[in-house]
Coordinates of N, CA and C and ligand atoms in Angstrom, one line a residue:
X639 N -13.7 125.1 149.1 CA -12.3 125.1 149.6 C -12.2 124.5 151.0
X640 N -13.4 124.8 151.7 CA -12.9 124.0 153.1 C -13.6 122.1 153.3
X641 N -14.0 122.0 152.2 CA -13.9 120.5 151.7 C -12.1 120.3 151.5
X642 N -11.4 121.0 150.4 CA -10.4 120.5 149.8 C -9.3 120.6 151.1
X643 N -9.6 122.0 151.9 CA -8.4 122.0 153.5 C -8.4 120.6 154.3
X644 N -10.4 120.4 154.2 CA -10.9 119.2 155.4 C -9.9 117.8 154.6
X645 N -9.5 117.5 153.7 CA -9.2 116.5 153.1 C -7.7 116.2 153.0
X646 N -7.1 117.9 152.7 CA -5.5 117.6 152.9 C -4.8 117.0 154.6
X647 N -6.4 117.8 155.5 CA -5.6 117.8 156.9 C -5.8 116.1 157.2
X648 N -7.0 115.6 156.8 CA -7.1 114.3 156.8 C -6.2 112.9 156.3
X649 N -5.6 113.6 154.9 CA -4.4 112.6 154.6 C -3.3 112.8 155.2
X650 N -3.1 114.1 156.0 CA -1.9 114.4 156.8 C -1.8 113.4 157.8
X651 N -3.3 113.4 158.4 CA -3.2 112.7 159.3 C -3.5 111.5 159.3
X652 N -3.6 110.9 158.6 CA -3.7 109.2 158.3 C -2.0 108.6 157.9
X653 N -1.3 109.9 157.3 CA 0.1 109.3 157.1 C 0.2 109.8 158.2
X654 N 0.3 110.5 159.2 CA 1.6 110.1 160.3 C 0.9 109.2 161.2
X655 N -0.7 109.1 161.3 CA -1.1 108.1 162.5 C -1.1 106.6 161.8
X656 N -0.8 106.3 160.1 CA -0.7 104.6 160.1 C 0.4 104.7 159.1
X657 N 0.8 105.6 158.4 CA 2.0 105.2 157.5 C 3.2 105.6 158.7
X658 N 3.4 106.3 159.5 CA 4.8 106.8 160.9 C 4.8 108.2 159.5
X659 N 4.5 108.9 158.5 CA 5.3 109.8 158.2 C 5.1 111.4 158.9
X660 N 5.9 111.6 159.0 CA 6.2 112.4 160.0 C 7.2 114.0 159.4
X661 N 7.1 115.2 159.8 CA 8.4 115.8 159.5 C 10.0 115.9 159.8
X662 N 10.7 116.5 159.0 CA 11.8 115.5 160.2 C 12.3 116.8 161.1
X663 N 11.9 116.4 162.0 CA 12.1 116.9 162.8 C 13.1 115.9 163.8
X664 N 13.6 115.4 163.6 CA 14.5 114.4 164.4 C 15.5 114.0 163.6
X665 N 16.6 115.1 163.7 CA 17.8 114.6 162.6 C 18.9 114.9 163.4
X666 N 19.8 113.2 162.4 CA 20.9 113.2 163.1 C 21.9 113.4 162.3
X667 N 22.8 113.9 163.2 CA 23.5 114.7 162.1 C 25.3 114.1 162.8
X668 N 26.3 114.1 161.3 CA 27.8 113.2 161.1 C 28.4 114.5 161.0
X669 N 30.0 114.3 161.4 CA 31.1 114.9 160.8 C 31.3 114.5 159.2
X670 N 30.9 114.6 158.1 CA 31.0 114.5 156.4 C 32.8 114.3 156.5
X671 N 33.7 115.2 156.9 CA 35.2 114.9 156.8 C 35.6 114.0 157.7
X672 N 35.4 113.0 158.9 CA 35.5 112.6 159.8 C 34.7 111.1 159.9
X673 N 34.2 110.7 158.6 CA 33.3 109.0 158.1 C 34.6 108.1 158.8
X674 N 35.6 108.3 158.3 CA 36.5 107.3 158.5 C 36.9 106.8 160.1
X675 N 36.4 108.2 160.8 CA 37.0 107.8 162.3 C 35.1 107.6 163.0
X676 N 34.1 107.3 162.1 CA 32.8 107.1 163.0 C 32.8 106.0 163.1
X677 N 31.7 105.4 164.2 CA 32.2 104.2 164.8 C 30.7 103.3 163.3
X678 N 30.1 103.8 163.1 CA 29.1 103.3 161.5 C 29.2 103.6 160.3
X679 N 29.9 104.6 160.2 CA 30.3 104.7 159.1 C 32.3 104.5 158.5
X680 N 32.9 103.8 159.2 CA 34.3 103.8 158.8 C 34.0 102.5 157.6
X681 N 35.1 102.5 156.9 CA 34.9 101.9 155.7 C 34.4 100.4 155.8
X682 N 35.3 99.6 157.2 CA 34.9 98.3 157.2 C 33.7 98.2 158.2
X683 N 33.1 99.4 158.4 CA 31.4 98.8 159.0 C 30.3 98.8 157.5
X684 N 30.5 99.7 156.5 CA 29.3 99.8 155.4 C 29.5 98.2 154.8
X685 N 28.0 98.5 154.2 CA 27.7 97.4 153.5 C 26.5 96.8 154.7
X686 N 26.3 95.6 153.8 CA 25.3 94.5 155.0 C 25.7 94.5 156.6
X687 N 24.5 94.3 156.7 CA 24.5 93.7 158.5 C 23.2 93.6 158.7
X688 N 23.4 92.5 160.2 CA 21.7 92.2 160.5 C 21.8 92.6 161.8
X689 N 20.9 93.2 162.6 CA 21.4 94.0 163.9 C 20.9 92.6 165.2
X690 N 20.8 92.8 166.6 CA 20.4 92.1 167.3 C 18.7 91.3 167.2
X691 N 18.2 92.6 166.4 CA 16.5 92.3 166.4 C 16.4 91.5 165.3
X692 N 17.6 91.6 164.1 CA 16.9 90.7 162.7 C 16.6 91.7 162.1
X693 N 16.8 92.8 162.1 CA 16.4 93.8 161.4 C 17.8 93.8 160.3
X694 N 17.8 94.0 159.0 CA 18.6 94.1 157.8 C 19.2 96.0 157.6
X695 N 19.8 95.8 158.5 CA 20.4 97.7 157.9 C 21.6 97.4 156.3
X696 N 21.7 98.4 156.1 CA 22.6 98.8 154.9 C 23.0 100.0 155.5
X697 N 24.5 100.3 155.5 CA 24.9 101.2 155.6 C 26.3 101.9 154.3
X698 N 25.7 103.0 153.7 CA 26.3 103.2 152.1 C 26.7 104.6 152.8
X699 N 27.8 105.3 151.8 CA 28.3 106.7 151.3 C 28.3 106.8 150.2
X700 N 27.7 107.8 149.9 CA 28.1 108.9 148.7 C 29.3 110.0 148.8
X701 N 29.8 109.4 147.6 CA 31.2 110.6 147.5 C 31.2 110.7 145.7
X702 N 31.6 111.7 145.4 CA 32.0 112.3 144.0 C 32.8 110.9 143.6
X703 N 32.8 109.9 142.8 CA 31.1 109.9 141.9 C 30.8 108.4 141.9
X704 N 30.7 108.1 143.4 CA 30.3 106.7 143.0 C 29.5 106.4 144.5
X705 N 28.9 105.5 145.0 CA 28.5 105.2 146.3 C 29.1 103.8 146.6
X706 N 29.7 103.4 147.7 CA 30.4 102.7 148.5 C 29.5 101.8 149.5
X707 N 29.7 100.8 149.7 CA 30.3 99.7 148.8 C 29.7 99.5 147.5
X708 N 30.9 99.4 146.4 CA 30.4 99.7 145.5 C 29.2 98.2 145.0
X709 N 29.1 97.2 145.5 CA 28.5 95.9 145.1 C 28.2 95.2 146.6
X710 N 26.8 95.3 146.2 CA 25.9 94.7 148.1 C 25.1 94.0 147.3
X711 N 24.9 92.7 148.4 CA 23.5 92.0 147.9 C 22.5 92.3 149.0
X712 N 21.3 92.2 148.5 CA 20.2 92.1 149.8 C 19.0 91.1 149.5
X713 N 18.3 90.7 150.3 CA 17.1 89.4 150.3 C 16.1 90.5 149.6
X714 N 15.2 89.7 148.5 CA 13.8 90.4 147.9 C 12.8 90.2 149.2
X715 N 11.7 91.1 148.7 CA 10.9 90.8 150.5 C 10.7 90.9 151.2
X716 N 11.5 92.3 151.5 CA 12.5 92.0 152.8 C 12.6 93.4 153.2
X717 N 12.1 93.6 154.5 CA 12.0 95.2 155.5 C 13.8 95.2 155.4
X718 N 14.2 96.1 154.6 CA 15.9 96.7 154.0 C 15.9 98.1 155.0
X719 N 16.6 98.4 155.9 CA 16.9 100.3 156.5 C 18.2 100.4 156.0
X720 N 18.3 101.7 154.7 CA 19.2 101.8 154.2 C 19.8 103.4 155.1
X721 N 20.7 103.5 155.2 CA 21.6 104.7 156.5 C 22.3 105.6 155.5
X722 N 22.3 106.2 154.6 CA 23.0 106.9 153.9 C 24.0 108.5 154.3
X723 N 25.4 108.6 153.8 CA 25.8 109.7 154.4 C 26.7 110.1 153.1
X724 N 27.4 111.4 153.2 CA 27.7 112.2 152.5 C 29.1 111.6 152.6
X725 N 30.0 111.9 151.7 CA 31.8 112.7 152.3 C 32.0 113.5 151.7
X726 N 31.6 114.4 150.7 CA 31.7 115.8 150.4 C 30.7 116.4 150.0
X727 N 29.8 116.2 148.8 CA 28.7 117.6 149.0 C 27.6 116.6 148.9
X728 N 26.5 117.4 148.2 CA 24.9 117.3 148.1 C 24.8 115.9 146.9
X729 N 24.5 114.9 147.6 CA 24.1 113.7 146.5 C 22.6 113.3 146.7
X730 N 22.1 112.3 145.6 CA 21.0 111.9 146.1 C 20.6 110.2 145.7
X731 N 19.8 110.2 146.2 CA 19.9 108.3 145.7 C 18.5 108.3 145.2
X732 N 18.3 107.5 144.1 CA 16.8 106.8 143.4 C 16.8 105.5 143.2
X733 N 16.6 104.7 144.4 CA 16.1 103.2 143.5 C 14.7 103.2 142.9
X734 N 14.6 102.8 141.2 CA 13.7 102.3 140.4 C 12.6 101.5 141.6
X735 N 11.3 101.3 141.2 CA 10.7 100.4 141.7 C 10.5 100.3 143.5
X736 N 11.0 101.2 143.5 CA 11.1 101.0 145.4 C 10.6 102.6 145.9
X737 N 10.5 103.0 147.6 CA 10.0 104.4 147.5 C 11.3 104.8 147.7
X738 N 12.7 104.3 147.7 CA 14.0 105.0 148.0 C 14.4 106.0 147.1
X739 N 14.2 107.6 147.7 CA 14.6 108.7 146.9 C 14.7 109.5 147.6
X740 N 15.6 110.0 148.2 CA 16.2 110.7 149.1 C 17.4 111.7 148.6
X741 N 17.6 112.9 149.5 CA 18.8 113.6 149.6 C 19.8 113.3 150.2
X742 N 21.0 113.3 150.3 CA 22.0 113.2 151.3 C 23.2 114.2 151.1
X743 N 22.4 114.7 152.3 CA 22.8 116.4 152.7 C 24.0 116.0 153.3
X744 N 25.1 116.7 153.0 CA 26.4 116.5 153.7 C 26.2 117.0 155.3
X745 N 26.5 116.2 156.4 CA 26.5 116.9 157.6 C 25.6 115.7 158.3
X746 N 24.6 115.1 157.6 CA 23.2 114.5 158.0 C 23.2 113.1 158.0
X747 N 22.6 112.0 158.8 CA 22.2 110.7 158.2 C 21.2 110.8 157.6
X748 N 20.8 110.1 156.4 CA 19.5 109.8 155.5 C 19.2 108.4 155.7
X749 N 18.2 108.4 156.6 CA 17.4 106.9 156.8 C 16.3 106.6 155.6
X750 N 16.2 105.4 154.9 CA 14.8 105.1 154.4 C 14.8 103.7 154.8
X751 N 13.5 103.1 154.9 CA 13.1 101.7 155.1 C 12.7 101.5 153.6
X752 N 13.1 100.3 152.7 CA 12.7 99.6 151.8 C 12.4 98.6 151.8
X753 N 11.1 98.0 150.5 CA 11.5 96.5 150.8 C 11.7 96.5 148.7
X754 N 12.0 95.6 148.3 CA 12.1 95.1 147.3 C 11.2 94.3 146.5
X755 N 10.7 94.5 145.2 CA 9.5 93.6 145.6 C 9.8 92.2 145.1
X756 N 11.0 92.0 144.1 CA 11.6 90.8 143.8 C 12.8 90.6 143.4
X757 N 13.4 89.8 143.0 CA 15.1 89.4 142.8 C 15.5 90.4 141.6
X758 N 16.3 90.7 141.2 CA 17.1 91.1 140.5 C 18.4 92.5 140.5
X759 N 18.7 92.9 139.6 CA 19.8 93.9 139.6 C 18.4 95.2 139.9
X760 N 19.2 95.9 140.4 CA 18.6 97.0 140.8 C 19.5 98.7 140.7
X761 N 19.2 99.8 139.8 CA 20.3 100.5 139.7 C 20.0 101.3 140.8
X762 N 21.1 102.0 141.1 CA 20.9 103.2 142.2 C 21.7 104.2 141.5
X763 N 20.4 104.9 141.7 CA 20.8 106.7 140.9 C 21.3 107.9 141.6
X764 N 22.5 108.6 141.2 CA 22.4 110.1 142.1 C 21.3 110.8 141.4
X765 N 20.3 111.3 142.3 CA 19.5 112.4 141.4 C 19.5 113.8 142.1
X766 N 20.6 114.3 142.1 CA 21.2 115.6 142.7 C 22.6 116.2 141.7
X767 N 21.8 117.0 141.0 CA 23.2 117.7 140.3 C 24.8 117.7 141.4
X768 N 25.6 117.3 141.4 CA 26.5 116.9 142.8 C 28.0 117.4 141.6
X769 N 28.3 117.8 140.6 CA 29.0 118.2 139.8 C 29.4 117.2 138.4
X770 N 30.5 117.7 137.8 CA 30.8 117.3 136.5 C 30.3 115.5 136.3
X771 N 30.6 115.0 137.2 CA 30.7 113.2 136.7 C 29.2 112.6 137.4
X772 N 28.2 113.9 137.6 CA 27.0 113.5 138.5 C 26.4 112.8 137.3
X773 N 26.7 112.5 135.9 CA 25.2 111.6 135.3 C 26.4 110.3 135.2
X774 N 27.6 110.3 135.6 CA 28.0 108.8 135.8 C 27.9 107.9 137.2
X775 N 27.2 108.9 137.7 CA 27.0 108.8 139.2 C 25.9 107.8 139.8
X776 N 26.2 106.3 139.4 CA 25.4 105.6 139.9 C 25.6 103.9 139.7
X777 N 25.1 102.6 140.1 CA 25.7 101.9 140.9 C 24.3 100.7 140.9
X778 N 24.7 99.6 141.0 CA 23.8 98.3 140.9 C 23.6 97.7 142.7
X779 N 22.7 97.6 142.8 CA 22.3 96.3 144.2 C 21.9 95.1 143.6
X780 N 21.9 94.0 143.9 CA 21.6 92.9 144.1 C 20.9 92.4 144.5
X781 N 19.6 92.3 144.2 CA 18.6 91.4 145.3 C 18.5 90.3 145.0
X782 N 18.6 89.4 146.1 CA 18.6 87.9 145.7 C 17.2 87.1 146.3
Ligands
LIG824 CU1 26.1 112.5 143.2 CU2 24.9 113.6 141.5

């Protein structure tokens, strides 16, 4: 048994000293009723953008029952920071083929870094019971 502890403590600590994973302990947290008056999340900031560095953000909402913008493209290949936020309850997102699987807790930003590994349609899933229309609750990206 203190083989199997010596080995968990050791993959602990190889993901936060070469993968960055970490607990989160550093969360930032939105007004959920109030998206429309933030200065990243109002309707005409989501979707694509490339910041000062070249870095590729995405910035999406989840609301009962669809995620916004509903139709984004993004480059295959490609270091993607997707910013995800709530506007009414508990949703969750799954891209197939990628590590993007997250919650998005109403109140919270949900960061993931993706990359894509090649072109095509890509679905994005709620995987959070979120109510009645949660198994129509989901949406295509674009990788080009
Ligand atoms: Cu949104 Cu399930």
């Amino acid at each position: 048994s203190l083989a199997a502890i010596g080995l968990l403590v050791a993959i602990i600590t190889l993901d936060a000293f070469f993968h960055g994973i970490n607990p989160p302990s550093k969360v930032e947290t939105i007004d959920s009723a109030r998206l429309h008056l933030s200065e990243e999340f109002a309707e005409d900031k989501l979707g694509v953008s490339v910041n000062e560095k070249g870095d590729v953000i995405v910035r999406m909402v989840a609301g009962r029952y669809s995620f916004f913008p509903k139709h984004i493209e993004v480059p295959a290949e490609t270091k993607i920071t997707f910013r995800w936020v709530s506007m009414d309850v508990l949703h969750g997102v799954h891209i197939p083929m990628t590590n993007m699987s997250t919650m998005i807790v109403p109140g919270y930003v949900a960061e993931i870094t993706t990359t894509f590994p090649k072109p095509g349609d890509y679905p994005l899933l709620c995987n959070e019971y979120c109510g009645l229309g949660h198994n129509h609750m989901w949406s295509n990206i674009a990788v080009i």
